[in-house]
Amino acid sequence: MTLRSTLDFLLYDWLDAQSLTARTRFADHSRETFDAVLDTCERIAREKYAPFNRTVDIEEPHFDGEKVILPQATYEARKAYAESGLLSAAQDYEVGGMQLPYAVEAAANSFFAVASISIGSNLLTSGNANLLMVHGTEAQKQVFALNEFNGRWSGTMCLSEPQAGSSLSDVATRAVPDGDGFEVDPLGARYRLTGNKMWISSGDHELTENIVHLVLAKIPGPDGKLVPGTKGISLFIVPKKLVDTEGKLTGVRNDVALAGLNHKLGWRGTTNTLLNFGEGKFPVEGKAGAVGYLVGQPGKGLHCMFHMMNEARIGIGMAATMLGLAGYYASLDYARNRPQGRPVQGPKDGAAAVVKDAAQPQVRIIEHADVKRMLLAQKSYGEGALALNLFCAKLVDEQHTGDAAAADEARLLLEVLTPIAKSWPSEFCLEANSLAIQIHGGYGYTRDFPVEQYWRDNRLNMIHEGTHGIQAMDLLGRKVLMEGGRGLQLLAGRINATIERAIQVPALAAHANALGKALQDVGAATKAAWATGQPADALANAVPYMQAFGHTVLAWVWLDVALATLARDADLAQPASVGRMGGMRFFFHYELPKIGAWLQVVSTRDATCAAFPEEAF
């Protein structure tokens, strides 16, 4: 199966994406227009991205003292992407968008991710602009968001700081009012920012004429001190180059300086930067301090930024998924063409061990059972994660265009599923990449084949947009408890509905029962984790909880996909149908049973890790 055929099945046969055209927002669309978008993106990814994936990995960004230098292929890929309209695909017609369903946009973007995740920085630009469309003033939307959507400018998110890492409570970047009348600037209340931001993807480059930084900073209180914790954090637009109210460059460089490039394990084609704000290298009006415009209310910056962060988390889950699938496709091709070894035969002439006949010709490695195991694992991880991410994307459409009850249900389901959609692919599609290397054998470690790069690129996603530990604590410490546990109840209702359908199908009944048991076990473990009411007890094993929860969700997704497969091809006459059913069976036989060990430590509130003394290491 190709990625396109898999996307077509998941979008149309499983998620029924074409039914969205019955809604007013998508009424101008049809299956044909959706397919046209997919066709265009598939072509651009094939022509402008895939051939240069290795190029951008080898020719890393470098700074010549004045500007960041990138391979020419990066400029051409970015230009083609911007011209495709994907930056504003889900936006209103009035602002140049296509009013595409987010599910279709996510599917279209998957082509670029599988072709070269390292080239693109478009996720952050779209997310930046989308945030401003929700929380920005009309002037901020017109000047900043629309110029990001049309491709003139790009965007970043500036959260982390060298001393704080993921701990946003410890953000130390300061923002002070920029003189008299600061609050009446037409682009928003005007401040001067000073501080340092680390790990900023696409933080400096020449791909666009301007870069719009969204920066978290704290406004000092009357005593000049920063408010501790996250409640004091505000959000600011800090453009690299200052602009007027019509979006024209003024010719003044803002006081944002590139302090250095970080050279990461993967995603080497994307600049990753340390930025200094307000150090005085580019003084504005004769004084140091980066000019920034307040977004939303003071002290509410994290609330605004989470709009972008949640979108980015689903995007990272999709990136991890597509890298897992890229490795799967590469190792599948290799296994089909690499001759090595001979079939195992039974004992001969009274010998006690199995033997291989060296006189027989070699077989392709795909004929070995263990290679099939590794391929099936990759398939079950990658295609299952793709289904989950597309399901979440359709929930976004439901949240925005469904009736009040459906929209609220979609909102809560997304709250619960977002940590899974980000973290599960980041862990298990990375494992898929490891298996792809294993199938290649010694060649897998070399740059003669792409699988080592896929692994390196994917290793970053376990940290991008919040580590496993952060996502796990969010899931167990907040998401499954919020609103009296209603989100968890809604998800359980969806899972039980699939179980009830599947249990009527003889080929799926045993799997339905296994999923039912897993769901019960997750529910019991959730209660047991919180039995003492002490967060320290519950959250000590949050990551094993998230792993078990994620495996249960993926088993549900696979069972639901199996139902759609049988509805379309009851006789399993098509190889693709056989493949999907095999992926489902593999996940239930080899993966779902793993949750017992994970839930054991959760349910008993095992303190092995939490209580381990530092000196004993």
Coordinates of C-alpha atoms in Angstrom, one line a residue:
M1 CA 0.0 0.0 0.0
T2 CA 1.1 3.6 -0.6
L3 CA 0.6 6.5 1.7
R4 CA -2.0 7.9 -0.6
S5 CA -4.1 4.7 -0.6
T6 CA -3.9 4.6 3.2
L7 CA -4.9 8.2 3.5
D8 CA -7.8 7.7 1.1
F9 CA -9.1 4.7 3.2
L10 CA -8.8 6.5 6.5
L11 CA -10.3 9.8 5.3
Y12 CA -13.2 8.5 3.3
D13 CA -14.0 4.9 4.3
W14 CA -13.2 5.2 8.0
L15 CA -13.7 8.9 9.0
D16 CA -16.3 9.7 6.2
A17 CA -14.6 13.1 5.7
Q18 CA -16.7 13.8 2.6
S19 CA -19.8 14.1 4.9
L20 CA -18.3 17.4 6.2
T21 CA -19.3 19.0 2.9
A22 CA -22.9 19.0 4.2
R23 CA -21.8 21.7 6.7
T24 CA -22.1 25.3 5.7
R25 CA -18.4 26.1 6.1
F26 CA -17.4 23.3 3.7
A27 CA -20.3 23.4 1.4
D28 CA -18.2 24.5 -1.6
H29 CA -16.1 21.4 -1.3
S30 CA -16.5 17.8 -2.5
R31 CA -14.5 14.6 -2.6
E32 CA -13.0 16.0 -5.8
T33 CA -11.7 19.2 -4.3
F34 CA -10.3 17.3 -1.4
D35 CA -8.5 14.9 -3.8
A36 CA -7.2 17.9 -5.8
V37 CA -5.5 19.3 -2.7
L38 CA -4.0 15.9 -1.9
D39 CA -2.8 15.5 -5.5
T40 CA -1.1 18.9 -5.4
C41 CA 0.6 18.3 -2.1
E42 CA 1.7 14.8 -3.0
R43 CA 3.3 16.2 -6.2
I44 CA 5.1 19.1 -4.5
A45 CA 6.4 16.8 -1.8
R46 CA 7.6 14.4 -4.4
E47 CA 9.3 17.1 -6.5
K48 CA 10.5 19.7 -4.0
Y49 CA 11.0 17.8 -0.7
A50 CA 11.8 14.2 -1.1
P51 CA 14.9 14.5 -3.4
F52 CA 16.5 16.9 -1.0
N53 CA 16.0 15.2 2.3
R54 CA 19.6 14.0 2.5
T55 CA 20.9 17.3 1.2
V56 CA 19.5 19.4 4.0
D57 CA 20.7 16.8 6.5
I58 CA 24.3 17.1 5.3
E59 CA 24.4 20.8 4.4
E60 CA 23.4 22.1 7.8
P61 CA 22.5 25.8 8.4
H62 CA 25.4 28.0 9.2
F63 CA 25.8 31.7 10.1
D64 CA 28.2 33.9 8.1
G65 CA 28.1 36.7 10.7
E66 CA 25.3 38.5 9.0
K67 CA 22.8 35.9 7.9
V68 CA 21.9 32.2 8.1
I69 CA 22.8 30.2 5.0
L70 CA 20.6 27.3 3.9
P71 CA 20.7 25.1 0.8
Q72 CA 18.9 26.5 -2.2
A73 CA 16.5 23.5 -2.1
T74 CA 15.1 24.8 1.2
Y75 CA 14.1 28.1 -0.5
E76 CA 12.4 26.4 -3.4
A77 CA 10.5 24.0 -1.2
R78 CA 9.3 26.8 1.0
K79 CA 8.2 28.8 -1.9
A80 CA 6.3 25.9 -3.5
Y81 CA 4.6 25.2 -0.1
A82 CA 3.5 28.8 0.3
E83 CA 2.2 29.0 -3.2
S84 CA 0.1 25.9 -2.6
G85 CA -2.1 27.8 -0.1
L86 CA -1.6 25.2 2.6
L87 CA -0.4 27.9 5.1
S88 CA -4.0 29.2 5.2
A89 CA -5.9 26.1 4.1
A90 CA -8.3 26.1 7.0
Q91 CA -8.9 29.8 7.1
D92 CA -11.9 31.8 5.8
Y93 CA -12.2 32.7 2.2
E94 CA -12.2 36.4 3.2
V95 CA -8.6 36.2 4.4
G96 CA -7.3 34.1 1.5
G97 CA -8.0 30.7 2.9
M98 CA -9.6 27.7 1.4
Q99 CA -11.9 26.8 4.3
L100 CA -10.6 23.2 4.1
P101 CA -11.5 20.8 6.9
Y102 CA -8.6 20.4 9.3
A103 CA -8.7 16.6 8.7
V104 CA -8.0 17.2 5.0
E105 CA -5.3 19.8 5.8
A106 CA -3.6 17.3 8.2
A107 CA -3.7 14.6 5.5
A108 CA -2.3 16.9 2.9
N109 CA 0.6 18.0 5.2
S110 CA 1.5 14.3 5.8
F111 CA 3.0 14.2 2.3
F112 CA 5.6 16.8 3.2
A113 CA 6.4 15.2 6.5
V114 CA 7.1 11.8 5.0
A115 CA 9.1 13.4 2.2
S116 CA 11.3 15.5 4.4
I117 CA 10.4 16.6 7.9
S118 CA 13.7 18.5 8.1
I119 CA 13.0 21.0 5.3
G120 CA 9.7 22.4 6.6
S121 CA 9.0 25.0 9.2
N122 CA 5.5 25.6 8.2
L123 CA 3.8 24.1 11.2
L124 CA 4.9 26.9 13.4
T125 CA 4.0 29.6 10.9
S126 CA 0.4 28.4 10.6
G127 CA 0.1 27.8 14.3
N128 CA 1.5 31.3 15.1
A129 CA -1.0 32.9 12.6
N130 CA -3.9 30.8 13.9
L131 CA -3.2 31.9 17.4
L132 CA -3.3 35.5 16.4
M133 CA -6.6 35.0 14.5
V134 CA -8.1 33.9 17.9
H135 CA -6.4 36.1 20.4
G136 CA -5.0 39.1 18.4
T137 CA -6.5 42.5 17.7
E138 CA -7.9 43.3 14.3
A139 CA -4.7 45.1 13.5
Q140 CA -2.5 42.2 14.6
K141 CA -4.6 39.8 12.5
Q142 CA -4.3 42.1 9.4
V143 CA -0.6 43.0 9.8
F144 CA 0.9 39.9 11.2
A145 CA -1.3 36.8 10.7
L146 CA -2.4 37.5 7.1
N147 CA 1.2 38.1 6.0
E148 CA 2.1 34.7 7.6
F149 CA -0.7 33.0 5.8
N150 CA 0.2 34.5 2.4
G151 CA 3.8 33.3 2.8
R152 CA 5.5 36.7 3.0
W153 CA 6.5 36.2 6.6
S154 CA 7.1 33.2 8.8
G155 CA 6.5 32.6 12.5
T156 CA 8.0 31.1 15.6
M157 CA 7.1 30.3 19.2
C158 CA 9.6 31.5 21.8
L159 CA 9.0 29.7 25.1
S160 CA 12.1 28.0 26.5
E161 CA 15.0 29.8 28.1
P162 CA 18.5 28.4 28.7
Q163 CA 18.0 28.4 32.5
A164 CA 14.4 27.2 32.5
G165 CA 14.0 24.5 29.9
S166 CA 10.4 23.2 30.0
S167 CA 9.7 25.0 33.3
L168 CA 7.7 28.0 32.1
S169 CA 7.2 29.1 35.7
D170 CA 10.8 30.2 35.6
V171 CA 10.7 32.3 32.5
A172 CA 12.8 35.4 33.2
T173 CA 12.4 37.4 30.0
R174 CA 11.1 40.9 31.0
A175 CA 8.7 43.2 29.2
V176 CA 8.4 46.9 30.3
P177 CA 6.1 49.6 28.9
D178 CA 7.8 51.5 26.0
G179 CA 7.4 55.0 27.2
D180 CA 4.4 57.3 27.4
G181 CA 1.4 56.3 25.3
F182 CA 2.7 52.7 25.1
E183 CA -0.8 51.4 25.5
V184 CA -2.3 53.1 22.4
D185 CA 0.1 51.9 19.7
P186 CA -2.1 50.7 16.8
L187 CA -0.3 47.4 16.7
G188 CA -1.0 46.7 20.4
A189 CA 0.3 47.9 23.7
R190 CA 4.0 48.4 23.0
Y191 CA 6.7 47.0 25.3
R192 CA 10.5 46.5 25.4
L193 CA 11.7 43.0 26.0
T194 CA 15.0 41.8 27.3
G195 CA 16.0 38.1 27.8
N196 CA 17.1 35.0 26.0
K197 CA 15.2 32.2 24.3
M198 CA 16.6 28.8 23.5
W199 CA 15.7 26.0 21.1
I200 CA 13.8 28.3 18.8
S201 CA 13.0 26.4 15.5
S202 CA 13.3 28.6 12.4
G203 CA 14.4 31.5 14.7
D204 CA 16.5 33.1 12.1
H205 CA 16.8 32.6 8.3
E206 CA 16.4 34.4 5.0
L207 CA 13.5 32.3 3.7
T208 CA 11.0 35.1 4.2
E209 CA 11.2 38.9 4.3
N210 CA 10.3 38.9 8.0
I211 CA 9.9 36.6 11.0
V212 CA 7.2 37.0 13.6
H213 CA 8.2 35.8 17.0
L214 CA 5.6 35.0 19.6
V215 CA 7.4 35.5 22.9
L216 CA 6.5 34.6 26.5
A217 CA 7.7 37.2 28.9
K218 CA 6.8 38.7 32.3
I219 CA 5.8 42.3 33.0
P220 CA 7.3 43.4 36.3
G221 CA 5.1 44.5 39.2
P222 CA 5.1 47.9 40.8
D223 CA 8.1 46.8 42.9
G224 CA 10.1 45.9 39.7
K225 CA 10.0 42.2 40.5
L226 CA 8.7 39.5 38.2
V227 CA 5.5 37.7 39.4
P228 CA 6.5 34.1 40.3
G229 CA 4.8 31.1 38.5
T230 CA 2.9 31.1 35.3
K231 CA 0.2 33.6 36.2
G232 CA 2.6 36.5 35.5
I233 CA 3.4 35.4 31.9
S234 CA 2.2 37.6 29.0
L235 CA 2.5 37.0 25.3
F236 CA 4.1 39.4 22.8
I237 CA 4.5 39.8 19.0
V238 CA 8.2 40.6 18.4
P239 CA 8.9 41.0 14.7
K240 CA 12.5 40.6 13.5
K241 CA 12.0 43.7 11.4
L242 CA 9.6 46.5 12.4
V243 CA 6.6 47.2 10.3
D244 CA 4.0 49.9 9.9
T245 CA 0.2 49.5 10.3
E246 CA -0.1 48.4 6.6
G247 CA 2.4 45.6 7.0
K248 CA 5.2 47.3 5.2
L249 CA 8.8 47.1 6.4
T250 CA 10.0 50.3 8.0
G251 CA 13.6 49.6 7.4
V252 CA 14.3 49.3 11.1
R253 CA 15.8 46.1 12.5
N254 CA 14.3 45.1 15.8
D255 CA 16.6 44.3 18.7
V256 CA 16.5 40.6 18.2
A257 CA 19.9 39.0 17.7
L258 CA 21.0 35.5 16.7
A259 CA 23.3 34.4 19.5
G260 CA 24.0 31.0 18.0
L261 CA 22.8 28.0 16.1
N262 CA 22.1 24.7 17.9
H263 CA 23.2 21.6 15.9
K264 CA 20.8 18.9 16.8
L265 CA 20.8 15.1 16.2
G266 CA 18.0 15.5 13.6
W267 CA 15.8 18.0 11.8
R268 CA 19.1 19.4 10.6
G269 CA 17.6 21.3 7.7
T270 CA 15.6 23.5 10.1
T271 CA 17.6 26.3 11.8
N272 CA 17.4 26.0 15.6
T273 CA 18.5 29.0 17.5
L274 CA 19.5 30.9 20.7
L275 CA 18.0 34.4 20.4
N276 CA 18.9 37.4 22.5
F277 CA 16.1 39.9 22.9
G278 CA 17.0 43.5 23.8
E279 CA 20.8 43.2 24.3
G280 CA 21.4 46.4 22.3
K281 CA 22.9 45.0 19.2
F282 CA 20.2 46.5 17.1
P283 CA 19.0 49.5 19.1
V284 CA 15.5 50.9 18.2
E285 CA 15.2 54.7 18.5
G286 CA 18.6 54.8 20.1
K287 CA 18.0 52.4 23.0
A288 CA 18.2 48.7 23.7
G289 CA 15.2 46.5 24.1
A290 CA 13.2 44.5 21.5
V291 CA 9.9 46.1 20.6
G292 CA 7.0 43.8 21.3
Y293 CA 3.2 44.1 21.1
L294 CA 1.0 42.6 23.7
V295 CA -1.3 39.8 22.6
G296 CA -4.5 39.4 24.7
Q297 CA -4.5 40.5 28.4
P298 CA -1.4 40.9 30.6
G299 CA -0.7 37.8 32.6
K300 CA -2.8 35.6 30.2
G301 CA 0.0 34.8 27.8
L302 CA 0.1 31.1 28.6
H303 CA -3.6 30.8 27.9
C304 CA -3.0 32.3 24.5
M305 CA 0.1 30.3 23.8
F306 CA -1.6 27.0 24.6
H307 CA -3.8 27.5 21.5
M308 CA -0.6 27.2 19.5
M309 CA 1.0 24.6 21.7
N310 CA -1.9 22.2 21.5
E311 CA -2.0 22.5 17.7
A312 CA 1.8 22.0 17.7
R313 CA 1.5 18.9 19.8
I314 CA -0.8 17.2 17.4
G315 CA 1.5 18.4 14.6
I316 CA 4.5 16.8 16.3
G317 CA 2.5 13.5 16.7
M318 CA 1.9 13.6 13.0
A319 CA 5.5 14.3 12.2
A320 CA 6.6 11.4 14.4
T321 CA 4.0 9.2 12.6
M322 CA 5.2 10.1 9.2
L323 CA 8.8 9.5 10.0
G324 CA 7.8 6.1 11.3
L325 CA 6.0 5.3 8.1
A326 CA 8.9 6.6 6.0
G327 CA 11.2 4.1 7.7
Y328 CA 8.6 1.4 7.2
Y329 CA 8.3 2.1 3.5
A330 CA 12.1 2.1 3.1
S331 CA 12.6 -1.1 5.1
L332 CA 9.7 -2.9 3.3
D333 CA 11.3 -2.1 0.0
Y334 CA 14.7 -3.3 1.3
A335 CA 13.2 -6.5 2.6
R336 CA 11.5 -7.3 -0.7
N337 CA 14.8 -6.9 -2.6
R338 CA 17.5 -8.1 -0.2
P339 CA 18.4 -11.9 -0.6
Q340 CA 19.9 -13.4 2.5
G341 CA 19.5 -16.7 4.3
R342 CA 17.5 -19.8 3.6
P343 CA 14.3 -21.3 4.9
V344 CA 14.3 -23.3 8.1
Q345 CA 13.7 -27.0 7.5
G346 CA 12.9 -29.9 9.8
P347 CA 15.5 -32.2 11.3
K348 CA 17.1 -34.7 8.9
D349 CA 18.7 -38.1 9.4
G350 CA 17.8 -38.2 13.1
A351 CA 19.4 -34.8 13.8
A352 CA 17.9 -33.0 16.9
A353 CA 18.1 -29.5 15.5
V354 CA 16.5 -27.7 12.6
V355 CA 18.8 -27.3 9.6
K356 CA 19.2 -25.1 6.6
D357 CA 20.2 -26.5 3.2
A358 CA 23.1 -24.4 2.0
A359 CA 22.7 -25.8 -1.5
Q360 CA 19.3 -24.1 -1.8
P361 CA 19.1 -20.6 -3.2
Q362 CA 18.9 -17.6 -0.9
V363 CA 15.5 -16.1 -0.2
R364 CA 14.5 -12.5 0.2
I365 CA 14.6 -11.5 3.8
I366 CA 10.8 -10.6 3.8
E367 CA 10.3 -14.4 3.7
H368 CA 11.7 -14.8 7.2
A369 CA 9.1 -14.7 10.0
D370 CA 11.1 -12.4 12.2
V371 CA 11.5 -9.8 9.5
K372 CA 7.7 -10.0 9.0
R373 CA 7.4 -9.4 12.7
M374 CA 9.4 -6.2 12.5
L375 CA 7.5 -5.0 9.4
L376 CA 4.2 -5.7 11.0
A377 CA 5.2 -3.8 14.2
Q378 CA 6.2 -0.8 12.1
K379 CA 2.9 -1.0 10.1
S380 CA 0.8 -1.3 13.3
Y381 CA 2.5 1.6 14.9
G382 CA 2.6 3.9 11.9
E383 CA -0.8 3.3 10.4
G384 CA -2.4 3.1 13.8
A385 CA -0.8 6.5 14.8
L386 CA -1.9 8.0 11.4
A387 CA -5.5 6.9 12.1
L388 CA -5.4 8.4 15.6
N389 CA -4.0 11.7 14.4
L390 CA -6.6 12.0 11.6
F391 CA -9.3 11.2 14.1
C392 CA -8.1 14.0 16.3
A393 CA -8.0 16.3 13.3
K394 CA -11.6 15.5 12.5
L395 CA -12.4 16.3 16.2
V396 CA -11.0 19.7 15.5
D397 CA -13.5 20.1 12.7
E398 CA -16.3 18.9 14.9
Q399 CA -15.4 21.3 17.6
H400 CA -15.5 24.2 15.1
T401 CA -18.5 23.3 13.0
G402 CA -20.6 20.8 14.9
D403 CA -23.7 21.6 17.0
A404 CA -23.2 22.8 20.6
A405 CA -23.3 19.3 22.1
A406 CA -21.1 17.7 19.5
A407 CA -18.6 20.6 19.7
D408 CA -18.3 20.4 23.4
E409 CA -17.8 16.6 23.3
A410 CA -15.1 17.0 20.6
R411 CA -13.4 19.6 22.8
L412 CA -13.3 17.3 25.8
L413 CA -12.1 14.3 23.7
L414 CA -9.3 16.4 22.3
E415 CA -8.3 17.4 25.8
V416 CA -7.9 13.7 26.8
L417 CA -6.4 12.5 23.5
T418 CA -3.9 15.3 22.7
P419 CA -1.2 14.0 25.1
I420 CA -1.6 10.6 23.5
A421 CA -1.6 12.0 20.0
K422 CA 1.7 13.7 20.7
S423 CA 3.6 11.2 22.8
W424 CA 2.5 7.8 21.6
P425 CA 3.8 8.2 18.0
S426 CA 6.9 9.9 19.4
E427 CA 7.8 6.8 21.3
F428 CA 6.5 3.9 19.2
C429 CA 7.1 5.3 15.7
L430 CA 10.7 5.9 16.9
E431 CA 10.7 2.2 17.8
A432 CA 9.5 1.6 14.3
N433 CA 12.5 3.6 12.9
S434 CA 14.8 1.4 15.1
L435 CA 13.2 -1.7 13.6
A436 CA 13.7 -0.3 10.1
I437 CA 17.4 0.0 10.8
Q438 CA 17.4 -3.6 12.2
I439 CA 15.9 -4.9 9.0
H440 CA 18.7 -3.2 7.0
G441 CA 21.3 -4.8 9.1
G442 CA 24.7 -3.2 9.0
Y443 CA 23.6 -1.1 6.1
G444 CA 21.0 0.5 8.3
Y445 CA 23.8 2.4 10.2
T446 CA 25.2 3.9 7.0
R447 CA 24.2 7.0 5.0
D448 CA 23.8 4.8 2.0
F449 CA 20.2 4.3 3.2
P450 CA 17.8 6.8 4.7
V451 CA 16.6 4.9 7.8
E452 CA 19.4 6.2 10.1
Q453 CA 18.3 9.8 9.3
Y454 CA 14.6 9.0 10.0
W455 CA 15.6 7.6 13.4
R456 CA 17.7 10.8 14.2
D457 CA 14.9 13.1 13.0
N458 CA 12.3 11.2 15.0
R459 CA 14.3 11.1 18.2
L460 CA 13.7 14.8 18.7
N461 CA 9.9 14.3 18.8
M462 CA 10.0 12.7 22.2
I463 CA 11.1 16.1 23.5
H464 CA 9.5 18.5 21.1
E465 CA 6.5 20.4 22.5
G466 CA 6.7 18.8 25.9
T467 CA 8.5 15.6 27.0
H468 CA 6.9 12.3 27.8
G469 CA 7.0 13.1 31.5
I470 CA 5.2 16.4 31.0
Q471 CA 2.6 14.9 28.7
A472 CA 2.0 12.0 31.1
M473 CA 1.5 14.2 34.1
D474 CA -0.9 16.4 32.0
L475 CA -2.9 13.2 31.2
L476 CA -3.0 11.6 34.6
G477 CA -2.8 14.7 36.7
R478 CA -5.3 16.9 34.8
K479 CA -6.9 15.6 31.7
V480 CA -8.6 12.4 33.0
L481 CA -9.8 14.3 36.1
M482 CA -11.1 17.5 34.5
E483 CA -14.8 18.3 34.7
G484 CA -15.3 15.4 37.0
G485 CA -13.7 12.9 34.6
R486 CA -16.3 13.6 31.8
G487 CA -13.6 13.5 29.1
L488 CA -12.5 10.0 30.1
Q489 CA -16.1 8.9 30.3
L490 CA -16.8 10.2 26.8
L491 CA -13.8 8.4 25.4
A492 CA -14.8 5.2 27.2
G493 CA -18.2 5.6 25.6
R494 CA -16.7 5.8 22.2
I495 CA -14.5 2.7 22.9
N496 CA -17.5 0.7 24.2
A497 CA -19.6 1.6 21.1
T498 CA -16.8 0.1 18.9
I499 CA -16.7 -3.0 21.2
E500 CA -20.4 -3.5 20.9
R501 CA -20.2 -3.5 17.1
A502 CA -17.1 -5.6 16.9
I503 CA -18.3 -8.3 19.3
Q504 CA -21.1 -9.2 16.8
V505 CA -18.4 -10.0 14.2
P506 CA -16.9 -13.5 14.7
A507 CA -13.5 -12.5 13.4
L508 CA -13.3 -9.6 15.8
A509 CA -15.2 -10.8 18.9
A510 CA -12.0 -12.0 20.8
H511 CA -10.3 -8.7 20.1
A512 CA -13.4 -6.8 21.3
N513 CA -13.3 -8.7 24.6
A514 CA -9.6 -8.0 25.0
L515 CA -10.2 -4.3 24.4
G516 CA -13.0 -4.3 26.9
K517 CA -10.7 -5.9 29.5
A518 CA -8.0 -3.3 28.8
L519 CA -10.5 -0.4 29.2
Q520 CA -11.6 -1.8 32.5
D521 CA -8.0 -2.1 33.6
V522 CA -7.1 1.4 32.7
G523 CA -10.2 2.7 34.5
A524 CA -9.3 0.7 37.7
A525 CA -5.7 1.9 37.5
T526 CA -6.8 5.5 37.2
K527 CA -8.8 5.2 40.4
A528 CA -6.0 3.3 42.2
A529 CA -3.4 5.9 41.3
W530 CA -5.4 8.6 43.0
A531 CA -6.6 6.4 45.9
T532 CA -4.5 8.4 48.4
G533 CA -5.4 11.7 46.9
Q534 CA -1.7 12.6 46.8
P535 CA -0.4 13.8 43.5
A536 CA 3.1 12.6 44.3
D537 CA 1.8 9.1 44.7
A538 CA -0.3 9.1 41.6
L539 CA 2.1 10.8 39.2
A540 CA 5.2 8.9 40.2
N541 CA 4.3 6.4 37.5
A542 CA 2.5 8.7 35.1
V543 CA 4.6 7.6 32.0
P544 CA 3.7 3.9 32.4
Y545 CA 0.1 5.0 32.8
M546 CA 0.3 7.0 29.5
Q547 CA 1.9 4.1 27.7
A548 CA -0.9 1.7 28.8
F549 CA -3.6 4.4 28.1
G550 CA -2.1 5.0 24.6
H551 CA -1.9 1.3 23.8
T552 CA -5.6 1.0 24.7
V553 CA -6.5 3.9 22.5
L554 CA -4.5 2.5 19.6
A555 CA -6.2 -0.9 20.1
W556 CA -9.5 0.8 19.9
V557 CA -8.5 2.7 16.7
W558 CA -7.3 -0.5 15.1
L559 CA -10.5 -2.3 16.0
D560 CA -12.6 0.5 14.5
V561 CA -10.5 0.5 11.4
A562 CA -11.0 -3.3 11.1
L563 CA -14.7 -2.8 11.2
A564 CA -14.5 -0.3 8.3
T565 CA -12.2 -2.7 6.4
L566 CA -14.8 -5.5 6.7
A567 CA -17.6 -3.2 5.8
R568 CA -15.8 -2.3 2.5
D569 CA -14.3 -5.7 1.7
A570 CA -16.0 -8.5 3.7
D571 CA -14.2 -11.3 1.8
L572 CA -10.8 -9.6 2.2
A573 CA -10.3 -9.8 -1.5
Q574 CA -7.9 -6.9 -1.6
P575 CA -4.3 -7.1 -0.3
A576 CA -4.8 -3.7 1.4
S577 CA -7.7 -5.2 3.4
V578 CA -5.6 -8.2 4.4
G579 CA -2.8 -5.8 5.4
R580 CA -5.1 -3.7 7.7
M581 CA -6.5 -6.8 9.3
G582 CA -3.0 -8.2 9.9
G583 CA -1.9 -4.9 11.4
M584 CA -4.9 -5.0 13.8
R585 CA -4.2 -8.6 14.8
F586 CA -0.6 -7.9 15.4
F587 CA -1.4 -5.0 17.7
F588 CA -3.9 -7.1 19.7
H589 CA -1.6 -10.2 19.9
Y590 CA 1.8 -8.5 20.4
E591 CA 1.2 -5.1 21.9
L592 CA -2.0 -4.8 23.9
P593 CA -0.9 -7.5 26.4
K594 CA 2.0 -5.2 27.4
I595 CA -0.3 -2.9 29.4
G596 CA -0.5 -5.3 32.3
A597 CA 3.1 -4.6 33.4
W598 CA 2.6 -0.8 33.0
L599 CA -0.7 -0.7 34.9
Q600 CA 0.7 -2.9 37.7
V601 CA 3.1 -0.2 38.9
V602 CA 0.4 2.5 38.5
S603 CA -2.2 0.6 40.4
T604 CA 0.1 -0.2 43.3
R605 CA 1.6 3.3 43.3
D606 CA 5.0 1.6 43.2
A607 CA 7.5 3.9 44.8
T608 CA 10.7 2.3 43.4
C609 CA 11.6 5.3 41.4
A610 CA 10.2 8.1 43.5
A611 CA 11.8 6.8 46.7
F612 CA 15.2 5.8 45.3
P613 CA 17.9 7.8 47.1
E614 CA 20.1 10.0 45.0
E615 CA 23.3 8.7 46.6
A616 CA 22.4 5.1 45.6
F617 CA 22.9 5.9 41.9

